[in-house]
PDB file of C-alpha atoms in Angstrom:
ATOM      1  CA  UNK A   1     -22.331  -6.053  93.576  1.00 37.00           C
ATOM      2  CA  UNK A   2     -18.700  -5.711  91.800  1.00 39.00           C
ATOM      3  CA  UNK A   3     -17.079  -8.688  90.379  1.00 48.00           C
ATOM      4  CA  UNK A   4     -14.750 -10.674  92.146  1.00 75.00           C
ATOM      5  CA  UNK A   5     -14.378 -12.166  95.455  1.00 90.00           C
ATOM      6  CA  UNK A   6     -16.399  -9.802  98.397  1.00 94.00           C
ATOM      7  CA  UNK A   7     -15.614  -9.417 101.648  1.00 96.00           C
ATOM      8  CA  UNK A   8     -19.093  -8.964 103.859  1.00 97.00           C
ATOM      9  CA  UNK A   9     -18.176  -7.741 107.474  1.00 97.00           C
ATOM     10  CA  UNK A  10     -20.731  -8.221 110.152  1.00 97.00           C
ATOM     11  CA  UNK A  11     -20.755  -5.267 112.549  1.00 97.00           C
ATOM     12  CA  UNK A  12     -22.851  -5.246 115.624  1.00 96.00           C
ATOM     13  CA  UNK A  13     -25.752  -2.380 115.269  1.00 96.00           C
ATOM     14  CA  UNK A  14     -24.476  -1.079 118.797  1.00 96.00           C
ATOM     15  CA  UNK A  15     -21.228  -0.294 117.845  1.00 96.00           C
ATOM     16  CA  UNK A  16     -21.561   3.345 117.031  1.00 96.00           C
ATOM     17  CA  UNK A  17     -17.743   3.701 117.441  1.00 95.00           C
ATOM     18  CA  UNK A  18     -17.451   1.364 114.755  1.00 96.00           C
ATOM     19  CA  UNK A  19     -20.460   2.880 112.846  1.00 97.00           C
ATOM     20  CA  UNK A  20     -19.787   6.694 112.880  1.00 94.00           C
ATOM     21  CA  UNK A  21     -16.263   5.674 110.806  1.00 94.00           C
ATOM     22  CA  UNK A  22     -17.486   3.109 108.995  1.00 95.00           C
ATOM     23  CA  UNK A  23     -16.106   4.083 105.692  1.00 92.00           C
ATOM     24  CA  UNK A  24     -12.722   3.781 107.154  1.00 93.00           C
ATOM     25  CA  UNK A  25     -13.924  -0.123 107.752  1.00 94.00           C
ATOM     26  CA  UNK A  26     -11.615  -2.570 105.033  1.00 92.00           C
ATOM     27  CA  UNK A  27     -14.662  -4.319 103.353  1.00 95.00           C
ATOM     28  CA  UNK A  28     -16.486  -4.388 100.845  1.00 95.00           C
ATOM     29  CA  UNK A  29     -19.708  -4.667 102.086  1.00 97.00           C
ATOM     30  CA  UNK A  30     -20.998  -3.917 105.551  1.00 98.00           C
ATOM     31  CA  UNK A  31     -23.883  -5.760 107.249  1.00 98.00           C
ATOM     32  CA  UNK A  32     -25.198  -4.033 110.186  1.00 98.00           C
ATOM     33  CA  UNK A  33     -26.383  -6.506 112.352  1.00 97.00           C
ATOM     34  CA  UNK A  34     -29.869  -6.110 114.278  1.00 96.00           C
ATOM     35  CA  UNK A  35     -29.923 -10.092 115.064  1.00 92.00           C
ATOM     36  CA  UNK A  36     -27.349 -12.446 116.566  1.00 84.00           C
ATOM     37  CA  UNK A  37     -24.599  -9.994 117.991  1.00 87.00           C
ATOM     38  CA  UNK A  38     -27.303  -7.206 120.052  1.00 91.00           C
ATOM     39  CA  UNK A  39     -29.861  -8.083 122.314  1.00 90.00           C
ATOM     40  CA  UNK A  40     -33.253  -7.404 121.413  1.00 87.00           C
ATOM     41  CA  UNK A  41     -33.062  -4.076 124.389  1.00 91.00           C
ATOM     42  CA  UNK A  42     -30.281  -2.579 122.033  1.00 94.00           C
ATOM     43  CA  UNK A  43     -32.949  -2.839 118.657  1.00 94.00           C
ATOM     44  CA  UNK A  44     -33.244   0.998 119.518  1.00 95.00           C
ATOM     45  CA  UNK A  45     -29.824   1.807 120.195  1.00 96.00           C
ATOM     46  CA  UNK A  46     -28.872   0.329 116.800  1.00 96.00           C
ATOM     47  CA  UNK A  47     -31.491   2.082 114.657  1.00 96.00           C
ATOM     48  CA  UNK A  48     -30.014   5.543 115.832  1.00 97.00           C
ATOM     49  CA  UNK A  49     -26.263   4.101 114.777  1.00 97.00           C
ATOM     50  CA  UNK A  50     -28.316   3.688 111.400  1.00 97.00           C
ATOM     51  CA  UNK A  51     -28.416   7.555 111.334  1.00 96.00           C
ATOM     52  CA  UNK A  52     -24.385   8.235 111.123  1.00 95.00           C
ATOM     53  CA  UNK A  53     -24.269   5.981 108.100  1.00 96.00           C
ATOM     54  CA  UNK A  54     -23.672   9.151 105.088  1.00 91.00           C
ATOM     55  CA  UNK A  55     -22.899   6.353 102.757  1.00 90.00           C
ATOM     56  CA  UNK A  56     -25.288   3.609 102.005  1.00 93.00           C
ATOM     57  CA  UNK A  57     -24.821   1.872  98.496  1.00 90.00           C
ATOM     58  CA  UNK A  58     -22.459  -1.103 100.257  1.00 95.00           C
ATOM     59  CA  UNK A  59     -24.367  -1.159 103.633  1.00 98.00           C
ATOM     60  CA  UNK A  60     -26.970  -4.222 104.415  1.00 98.00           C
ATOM     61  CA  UNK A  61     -28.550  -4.884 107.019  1.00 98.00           C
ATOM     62  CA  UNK A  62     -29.825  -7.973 109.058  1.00 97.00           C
ATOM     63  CA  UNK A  63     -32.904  -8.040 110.348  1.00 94.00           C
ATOM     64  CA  UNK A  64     -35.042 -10.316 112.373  1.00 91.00           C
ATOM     65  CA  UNK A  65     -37.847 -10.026 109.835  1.00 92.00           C
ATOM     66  CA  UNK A  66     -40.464 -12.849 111.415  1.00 90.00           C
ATOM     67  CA  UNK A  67     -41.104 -12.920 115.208  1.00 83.00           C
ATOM     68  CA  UNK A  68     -43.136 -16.226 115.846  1.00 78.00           C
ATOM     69  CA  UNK A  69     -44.193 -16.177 112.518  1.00 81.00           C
ATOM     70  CA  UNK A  70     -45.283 -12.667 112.319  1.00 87.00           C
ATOM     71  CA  UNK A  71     -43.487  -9.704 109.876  1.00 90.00           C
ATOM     72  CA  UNK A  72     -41.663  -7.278 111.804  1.00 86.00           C
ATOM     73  CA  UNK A  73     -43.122  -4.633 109.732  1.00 92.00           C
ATOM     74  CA  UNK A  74     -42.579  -1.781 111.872  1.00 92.00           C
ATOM     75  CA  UNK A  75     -38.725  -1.977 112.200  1.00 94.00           C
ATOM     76  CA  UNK A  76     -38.504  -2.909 108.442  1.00 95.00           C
ATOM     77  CA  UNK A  77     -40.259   0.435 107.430  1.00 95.00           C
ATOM     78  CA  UNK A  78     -38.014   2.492 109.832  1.00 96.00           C
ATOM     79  CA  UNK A  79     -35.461   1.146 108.381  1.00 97.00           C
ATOM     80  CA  UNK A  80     -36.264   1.978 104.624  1.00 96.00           C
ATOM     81  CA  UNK A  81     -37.384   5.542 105.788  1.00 96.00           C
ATOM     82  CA  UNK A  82     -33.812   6.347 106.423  1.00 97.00           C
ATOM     83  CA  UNK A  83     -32.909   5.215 102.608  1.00 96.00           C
ATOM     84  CA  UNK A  84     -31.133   1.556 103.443  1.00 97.00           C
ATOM     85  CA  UNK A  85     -32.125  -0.742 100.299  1.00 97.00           C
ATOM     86  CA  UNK A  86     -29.894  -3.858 100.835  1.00 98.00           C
ATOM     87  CA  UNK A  87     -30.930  -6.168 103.441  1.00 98.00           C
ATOM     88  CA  UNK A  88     -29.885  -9.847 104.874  1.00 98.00           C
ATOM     89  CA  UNK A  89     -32.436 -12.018 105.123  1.00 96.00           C
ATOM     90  CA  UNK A  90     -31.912 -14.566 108.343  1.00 95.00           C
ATOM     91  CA  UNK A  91     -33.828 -17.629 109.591  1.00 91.00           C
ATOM     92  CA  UNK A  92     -36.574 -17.618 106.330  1.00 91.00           C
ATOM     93  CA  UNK A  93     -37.624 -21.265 105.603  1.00 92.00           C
ATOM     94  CA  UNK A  94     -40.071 -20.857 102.688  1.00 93.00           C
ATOM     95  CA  UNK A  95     -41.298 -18.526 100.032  1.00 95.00           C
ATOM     96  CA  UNK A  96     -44.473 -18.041 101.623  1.00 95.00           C
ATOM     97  CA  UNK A  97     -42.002 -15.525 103.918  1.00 95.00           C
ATOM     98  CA  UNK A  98     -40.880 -13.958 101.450  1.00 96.00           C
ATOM     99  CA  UNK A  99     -44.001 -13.421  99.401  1.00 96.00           C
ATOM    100  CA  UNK A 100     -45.367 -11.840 102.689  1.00 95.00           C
ATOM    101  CA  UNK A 101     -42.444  -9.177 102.397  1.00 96.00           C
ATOM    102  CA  UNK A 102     -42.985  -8.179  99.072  1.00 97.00           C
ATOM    103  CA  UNK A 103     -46.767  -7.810  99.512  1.00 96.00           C
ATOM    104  CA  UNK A 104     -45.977  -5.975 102.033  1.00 96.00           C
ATOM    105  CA  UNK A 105     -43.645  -3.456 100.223  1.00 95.00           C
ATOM    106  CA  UNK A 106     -46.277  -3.683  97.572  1.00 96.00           C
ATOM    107  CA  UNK A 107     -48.451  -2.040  99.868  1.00 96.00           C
ATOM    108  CA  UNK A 108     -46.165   0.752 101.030  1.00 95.00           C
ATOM    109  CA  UNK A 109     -45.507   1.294  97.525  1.00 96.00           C
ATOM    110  CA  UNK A 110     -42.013   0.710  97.529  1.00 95.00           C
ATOM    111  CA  UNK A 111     -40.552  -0.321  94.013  1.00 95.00           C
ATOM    112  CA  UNK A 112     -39.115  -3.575  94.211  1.00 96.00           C
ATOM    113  CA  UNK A 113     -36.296  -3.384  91.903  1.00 95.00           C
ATOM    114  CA  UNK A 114     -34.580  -0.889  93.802  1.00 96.00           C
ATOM    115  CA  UNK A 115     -33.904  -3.013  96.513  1.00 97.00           C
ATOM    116  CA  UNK A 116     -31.675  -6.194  96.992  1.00 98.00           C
ATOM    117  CA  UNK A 117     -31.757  -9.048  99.306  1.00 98.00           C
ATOM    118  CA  UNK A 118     -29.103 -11.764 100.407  1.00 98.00           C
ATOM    119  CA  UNK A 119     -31.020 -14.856 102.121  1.00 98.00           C
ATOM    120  CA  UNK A 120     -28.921 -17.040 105.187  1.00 97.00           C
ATOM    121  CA  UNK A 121     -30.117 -20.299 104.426  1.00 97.00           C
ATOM    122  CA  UNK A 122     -30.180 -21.477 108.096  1.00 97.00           C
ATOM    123  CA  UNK A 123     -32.505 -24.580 107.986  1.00 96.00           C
ATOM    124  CA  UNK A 124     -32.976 -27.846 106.146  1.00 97.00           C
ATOM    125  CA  UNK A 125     -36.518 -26.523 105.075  1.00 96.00           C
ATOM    126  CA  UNK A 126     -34.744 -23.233 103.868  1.00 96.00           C
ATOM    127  CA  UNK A 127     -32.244 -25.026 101.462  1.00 97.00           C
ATOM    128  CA  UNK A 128     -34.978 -28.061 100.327  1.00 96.00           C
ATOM    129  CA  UNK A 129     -37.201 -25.179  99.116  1.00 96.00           C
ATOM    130  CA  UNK A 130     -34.232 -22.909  97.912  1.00 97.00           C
ATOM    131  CA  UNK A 131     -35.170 -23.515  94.248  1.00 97.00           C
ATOM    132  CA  UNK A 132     -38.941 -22.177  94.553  1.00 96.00           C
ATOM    133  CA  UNK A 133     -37.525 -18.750  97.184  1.00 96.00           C
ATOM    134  CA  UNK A 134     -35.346 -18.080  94.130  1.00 97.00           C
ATOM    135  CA  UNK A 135     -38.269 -18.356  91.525  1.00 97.00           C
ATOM    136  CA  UNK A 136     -41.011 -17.075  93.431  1.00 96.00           C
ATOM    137  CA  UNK A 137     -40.451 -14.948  96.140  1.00 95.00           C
ATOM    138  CA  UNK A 138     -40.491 -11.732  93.492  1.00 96.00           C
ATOM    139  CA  UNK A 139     -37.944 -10.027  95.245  1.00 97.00           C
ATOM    140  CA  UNK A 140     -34.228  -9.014  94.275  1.00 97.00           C
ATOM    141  CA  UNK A 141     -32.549 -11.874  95.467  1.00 98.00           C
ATOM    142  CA  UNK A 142     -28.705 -10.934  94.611  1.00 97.00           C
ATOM    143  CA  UNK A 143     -27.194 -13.745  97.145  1.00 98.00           C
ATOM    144  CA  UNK A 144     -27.049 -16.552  99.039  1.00 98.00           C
ATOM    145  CA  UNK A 145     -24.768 -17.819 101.864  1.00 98.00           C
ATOM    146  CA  UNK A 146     -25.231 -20.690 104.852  1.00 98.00           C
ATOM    147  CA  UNK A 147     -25.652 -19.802 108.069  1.00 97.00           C
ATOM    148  CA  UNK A 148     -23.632 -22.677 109.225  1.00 96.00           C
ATOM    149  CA  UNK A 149     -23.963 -22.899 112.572  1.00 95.00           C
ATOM    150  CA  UNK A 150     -27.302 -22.300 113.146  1.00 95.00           C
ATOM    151  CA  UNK A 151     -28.120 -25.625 110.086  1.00 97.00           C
ATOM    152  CA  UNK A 152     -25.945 -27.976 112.153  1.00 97.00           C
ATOM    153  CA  UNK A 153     -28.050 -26.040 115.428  1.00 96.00           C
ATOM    154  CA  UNK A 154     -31.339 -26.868 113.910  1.00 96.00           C
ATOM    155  CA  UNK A 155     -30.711 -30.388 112.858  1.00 96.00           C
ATOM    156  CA  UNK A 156     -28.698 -31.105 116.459  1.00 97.00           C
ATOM    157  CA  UNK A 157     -25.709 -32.038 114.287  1.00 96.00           C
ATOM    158  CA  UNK A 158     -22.129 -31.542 115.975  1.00 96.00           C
ATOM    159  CA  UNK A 159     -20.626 -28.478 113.752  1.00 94.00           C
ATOM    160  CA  UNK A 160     -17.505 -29.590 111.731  1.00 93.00           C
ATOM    161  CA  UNK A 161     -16.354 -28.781 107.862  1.00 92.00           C
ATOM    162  CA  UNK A 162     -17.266 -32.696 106.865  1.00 95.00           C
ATOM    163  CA  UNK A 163     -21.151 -32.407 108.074  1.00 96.00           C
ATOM    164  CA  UNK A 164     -22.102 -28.747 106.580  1.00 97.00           C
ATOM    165  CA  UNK A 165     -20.443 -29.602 103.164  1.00 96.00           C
ATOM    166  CA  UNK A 166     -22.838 -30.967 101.578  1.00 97.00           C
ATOM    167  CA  UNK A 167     -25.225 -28.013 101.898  1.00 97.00           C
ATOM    168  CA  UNK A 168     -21.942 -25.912 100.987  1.00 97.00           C
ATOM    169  CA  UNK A 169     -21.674 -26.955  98.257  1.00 97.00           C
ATOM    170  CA  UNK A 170     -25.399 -27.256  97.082  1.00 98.00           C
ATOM    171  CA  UNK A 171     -26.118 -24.168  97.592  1.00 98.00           C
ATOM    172  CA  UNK A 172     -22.562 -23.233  96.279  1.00 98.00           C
ATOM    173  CA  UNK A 173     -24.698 -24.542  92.671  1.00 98.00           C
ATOM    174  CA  UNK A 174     -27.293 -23.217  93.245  1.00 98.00           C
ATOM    175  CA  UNK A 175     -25.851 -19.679  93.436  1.00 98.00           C
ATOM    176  CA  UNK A 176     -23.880 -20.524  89.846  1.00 97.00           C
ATOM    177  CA  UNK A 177     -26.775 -21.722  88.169  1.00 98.00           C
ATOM    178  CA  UNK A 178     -29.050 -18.540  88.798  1.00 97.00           C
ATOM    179  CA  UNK A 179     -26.577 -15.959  88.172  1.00 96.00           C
ATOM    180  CA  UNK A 180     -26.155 -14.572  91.799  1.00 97.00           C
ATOM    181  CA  UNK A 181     -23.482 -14.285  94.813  1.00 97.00           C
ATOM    182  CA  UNK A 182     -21.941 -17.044  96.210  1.00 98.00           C
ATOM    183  CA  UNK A 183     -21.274 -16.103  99.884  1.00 98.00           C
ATOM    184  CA  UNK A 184     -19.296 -18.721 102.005  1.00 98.00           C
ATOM    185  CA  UNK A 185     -19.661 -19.175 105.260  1.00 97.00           C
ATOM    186  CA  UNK A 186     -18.789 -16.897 108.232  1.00 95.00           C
ATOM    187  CA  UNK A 187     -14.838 -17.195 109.544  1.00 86.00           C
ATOM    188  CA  UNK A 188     -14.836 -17.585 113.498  1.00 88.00           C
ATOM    189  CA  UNK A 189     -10.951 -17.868 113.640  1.00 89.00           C
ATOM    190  CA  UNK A 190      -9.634 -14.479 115.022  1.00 91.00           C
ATOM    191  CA  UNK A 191      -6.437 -15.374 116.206  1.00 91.00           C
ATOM    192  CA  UNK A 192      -5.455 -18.144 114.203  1.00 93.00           C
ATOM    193  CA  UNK A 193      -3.896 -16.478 111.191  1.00 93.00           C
ATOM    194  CA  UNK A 194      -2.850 -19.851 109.132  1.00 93.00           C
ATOM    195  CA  UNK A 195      -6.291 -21.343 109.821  1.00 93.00           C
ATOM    196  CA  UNK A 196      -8.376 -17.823 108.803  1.00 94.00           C
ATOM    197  CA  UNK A 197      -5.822 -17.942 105.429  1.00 93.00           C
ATOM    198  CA  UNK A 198      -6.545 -21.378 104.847  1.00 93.00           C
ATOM    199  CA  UNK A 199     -10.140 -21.143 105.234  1.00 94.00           C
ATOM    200  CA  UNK A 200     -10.339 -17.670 102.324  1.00 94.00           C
ATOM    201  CA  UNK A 201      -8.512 -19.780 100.246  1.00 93.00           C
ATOM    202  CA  UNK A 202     -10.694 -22.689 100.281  1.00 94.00           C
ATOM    203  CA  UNK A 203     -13.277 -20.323  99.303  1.00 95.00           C
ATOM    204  CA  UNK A 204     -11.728 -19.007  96.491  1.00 92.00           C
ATOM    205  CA  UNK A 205     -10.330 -22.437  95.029  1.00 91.00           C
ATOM    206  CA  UNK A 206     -14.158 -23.687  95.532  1.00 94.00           C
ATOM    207  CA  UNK A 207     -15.636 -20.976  93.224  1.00 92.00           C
ATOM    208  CA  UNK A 208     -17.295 -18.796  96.083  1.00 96.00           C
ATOM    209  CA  UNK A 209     -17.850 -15.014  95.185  1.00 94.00           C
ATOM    210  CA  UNK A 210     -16.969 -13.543  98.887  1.00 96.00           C
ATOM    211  CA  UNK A 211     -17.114 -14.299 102.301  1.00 97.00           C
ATOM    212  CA  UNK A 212     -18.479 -13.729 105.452  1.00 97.00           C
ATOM    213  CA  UNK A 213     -16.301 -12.079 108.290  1.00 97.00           C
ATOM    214  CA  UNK A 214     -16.861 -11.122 111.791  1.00 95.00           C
ATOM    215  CA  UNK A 215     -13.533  -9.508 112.491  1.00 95.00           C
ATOM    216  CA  UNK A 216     -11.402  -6.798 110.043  1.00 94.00           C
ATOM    217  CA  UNK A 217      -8.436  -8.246 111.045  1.00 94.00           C
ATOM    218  CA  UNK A 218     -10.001 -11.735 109.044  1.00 95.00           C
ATOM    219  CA  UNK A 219     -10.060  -9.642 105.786  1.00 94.00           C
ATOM    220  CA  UNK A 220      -6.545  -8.131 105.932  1.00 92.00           C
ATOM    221  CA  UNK A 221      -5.113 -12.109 105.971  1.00 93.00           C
ATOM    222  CA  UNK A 222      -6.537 -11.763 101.807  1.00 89.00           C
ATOM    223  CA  UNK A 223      -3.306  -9.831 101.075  1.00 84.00           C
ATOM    224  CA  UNK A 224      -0.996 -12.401 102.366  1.00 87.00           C
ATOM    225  CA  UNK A 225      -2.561 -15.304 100.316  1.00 87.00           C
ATOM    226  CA  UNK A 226      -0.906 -16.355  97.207  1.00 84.00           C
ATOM    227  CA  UNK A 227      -3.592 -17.517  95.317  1.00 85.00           C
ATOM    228  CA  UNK A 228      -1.608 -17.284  91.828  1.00 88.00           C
ATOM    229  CA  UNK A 229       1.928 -17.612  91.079  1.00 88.00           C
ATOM    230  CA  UNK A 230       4.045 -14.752  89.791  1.00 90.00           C
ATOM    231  CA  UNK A 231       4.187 -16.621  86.387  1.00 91.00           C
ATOM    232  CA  UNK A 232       0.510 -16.545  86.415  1.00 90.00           C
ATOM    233  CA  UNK A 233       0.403 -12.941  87.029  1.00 92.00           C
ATOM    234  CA  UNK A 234       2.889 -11.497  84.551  1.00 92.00           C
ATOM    235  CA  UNK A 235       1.585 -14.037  81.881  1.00 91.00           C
ATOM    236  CA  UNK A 236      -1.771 -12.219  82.653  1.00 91.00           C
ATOM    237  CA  UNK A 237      -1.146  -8.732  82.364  1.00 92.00           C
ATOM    238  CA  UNK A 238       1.149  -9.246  79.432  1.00 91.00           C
ATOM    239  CA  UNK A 239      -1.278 -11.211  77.193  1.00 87.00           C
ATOM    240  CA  UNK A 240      -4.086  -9.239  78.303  1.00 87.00           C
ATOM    241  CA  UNK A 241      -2.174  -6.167  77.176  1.00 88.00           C
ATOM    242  CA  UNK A 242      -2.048  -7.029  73.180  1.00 83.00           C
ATOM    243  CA  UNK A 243      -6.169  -7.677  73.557  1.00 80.00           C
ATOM    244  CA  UNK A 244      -9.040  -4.937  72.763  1.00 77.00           C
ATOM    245  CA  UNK A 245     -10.997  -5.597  76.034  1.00 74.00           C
ATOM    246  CA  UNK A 246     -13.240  -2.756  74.491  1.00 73.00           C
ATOM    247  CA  UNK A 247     -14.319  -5.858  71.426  1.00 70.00           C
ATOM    248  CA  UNK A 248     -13.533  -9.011  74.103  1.00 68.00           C
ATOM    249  CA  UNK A 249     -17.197 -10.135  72.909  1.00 71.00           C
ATOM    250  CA  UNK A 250     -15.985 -10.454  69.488  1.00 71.00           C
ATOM    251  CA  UNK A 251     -12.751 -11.916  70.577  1.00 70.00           C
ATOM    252  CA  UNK A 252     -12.325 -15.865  69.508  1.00 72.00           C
ATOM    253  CA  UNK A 253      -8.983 -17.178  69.206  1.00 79.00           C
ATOM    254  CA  UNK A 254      -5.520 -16.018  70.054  1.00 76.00           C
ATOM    255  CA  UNK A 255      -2.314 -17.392  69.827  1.00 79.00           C
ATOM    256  CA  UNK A 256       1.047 -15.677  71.381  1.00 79.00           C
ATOM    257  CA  UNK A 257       4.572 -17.245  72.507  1.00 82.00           C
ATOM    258  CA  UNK A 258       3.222 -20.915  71.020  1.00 78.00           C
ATOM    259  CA  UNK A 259      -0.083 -20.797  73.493  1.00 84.00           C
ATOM    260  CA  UNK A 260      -3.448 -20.723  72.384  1.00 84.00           C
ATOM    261  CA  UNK A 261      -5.934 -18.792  74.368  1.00 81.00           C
ATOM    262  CA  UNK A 262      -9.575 -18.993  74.172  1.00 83.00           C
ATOM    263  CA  UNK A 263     -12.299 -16.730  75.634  1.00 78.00           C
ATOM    264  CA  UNK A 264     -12.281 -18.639  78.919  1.00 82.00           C
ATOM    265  CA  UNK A 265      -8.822 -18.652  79.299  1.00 85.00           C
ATOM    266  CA  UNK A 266      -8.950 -14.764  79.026  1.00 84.00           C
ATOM    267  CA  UNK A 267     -11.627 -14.462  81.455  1.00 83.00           C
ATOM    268  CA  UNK A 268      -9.308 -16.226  83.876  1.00 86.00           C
ATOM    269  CA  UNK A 269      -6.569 -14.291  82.993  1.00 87.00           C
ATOM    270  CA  UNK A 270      -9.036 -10.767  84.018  1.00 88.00           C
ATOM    271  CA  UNK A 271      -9.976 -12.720  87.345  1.00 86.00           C
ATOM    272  CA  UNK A 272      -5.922 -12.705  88.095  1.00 89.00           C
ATOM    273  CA  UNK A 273      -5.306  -9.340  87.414  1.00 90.00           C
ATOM    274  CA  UNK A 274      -8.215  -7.835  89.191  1.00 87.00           C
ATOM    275  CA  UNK A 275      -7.333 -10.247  92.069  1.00 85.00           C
ATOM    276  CA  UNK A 276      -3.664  -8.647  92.042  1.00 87.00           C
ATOM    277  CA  UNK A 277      -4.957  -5.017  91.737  1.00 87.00           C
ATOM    278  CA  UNK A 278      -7.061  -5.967  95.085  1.00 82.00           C
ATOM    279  CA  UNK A 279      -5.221  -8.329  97.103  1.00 81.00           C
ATOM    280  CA  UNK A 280      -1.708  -8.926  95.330  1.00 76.00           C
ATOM    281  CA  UNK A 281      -0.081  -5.725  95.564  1.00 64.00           C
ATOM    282  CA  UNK A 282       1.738  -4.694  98.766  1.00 53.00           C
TER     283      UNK A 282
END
């Protein structure tokens, strides 16, 4: 995963128009989805879409990986066959779960490191036992993101911004403390262009590391948000322009035009530029 904020795209698994020219598709990373947006008589239909995909390294893809308890195995292994590595994990509520995947890999001899996992955290069990999925699990856990409306579905709690932000934000931590993507939760405004804007940029003023999206038109509202000023920006590239990024691990203190800048302040000062290079630049 690159630095800065990611998009992640949902696209259903039976959209092979979609999925034949999905390198043409504006995000960064693409999660075919074999769960909520297919029925479970289109599992087949979607596997075959899996087979136009040239392109892999920023594909995931969803998977219903327990059926009443049970590993999917069969599905999972099809899957891998055809080379995907980067999966979404829905609906998991302990590391038991996961343990039973890896074993299972294990088995199949598959090497572990090569492959990367983003969990949904989708339950209050899920997010309680976050902590030991993270420690023990023994997979590649690169991710984590709330699956907000199925929480406030499984605690029959009336889906609003006030009641999931507690778990935002927790796992929001959680994410920063071990080192690994911060993925807010899905946008399900379409049409609403100042409410899809204001919702990115409460994700980026929060700290998140990307988003989820259902809709490209969602991810093309990034390039009319001004997260920094023009001050900000020229200030950036100009100060950043007198510093050896080559020896930035050696770099300490430096002073220019009266302003002292520390390392932090210069890693802010990267995090604008690459933000303009992506998003700022019409």
């Amino acid at each position: 995963m690159h630095s800065g904020f990611n998009t992640y795209l949902f696209i259903p698994g039976n959209r092979s128009d979609i999925i034949k020219n999905i390198n043409n598709v504006k995000a960064d990373y693409k999660i075919i989805d074999f769960e909520d947006s297919i029925s479970s008589s289109e599992i087949l239909i979607a596997y075959q879409n899996l087979k136009l995909i040239k392109n892999q390294f920023n594909i995931l893809i969803r998977l219903t990986f327990f059926y009443e308890s049970v590993l999917n195995t069969s599905l999972f292994e099809k899957i891998i066959d055809l080379g995907f590595k980067n999966f979404v994990l829905p609906k998991i509520e302990k590391v038991s779960q996961l343990i039973e995947i890896k074993k299972f890999m294990l088995i199949k001899k598959h090497e572990l490191k090569h492959f990367n996992f983003i969990l949904l955290i989708e339950n209050p069990l899920a997010l309680i036992t976050i902590q030991d999925i993270l420690n023990l699990s023994g997979l590649n856990i690169i991710g984590i993101a709330l699956g907000s409306y199925d929480y406030c579905l499984s605690l029959n709690m009336e889906y609003n911004m006030k009641n999931i932000m507690w778990a935002r934000n927790y796992l929001l931590n959680i994410a920063k403390a071990y080192n690994i993507q911060a993925i807010d939760i899905v946008s399900m405004e379409i049409n609403n262009t100042t409410k899809i804007r204001k919702e990115i940029l409460e994700s980026l003023k929060f700290g998140f590391n990307g988003k989820l999206f259902i809709h490209p038109s969602q991810i093309k509202e990034l390039s009319n948000i001004k997260l920094y000023t023009e001050k900000e920006v020229e200030e950036a590239y100009k100060v950043c322009s007198l510093i050896d990024m080559n020896k930035l691990d050696d770099f300490n203190v430096f002073k220019f035009q009266g302003k002292v800048y520390e390392k932090p302040l210069i890693s802010r000062m990267l995090n604008i530029i690459n933000w303009h290079k992506k998003y700022g630049k019409k």
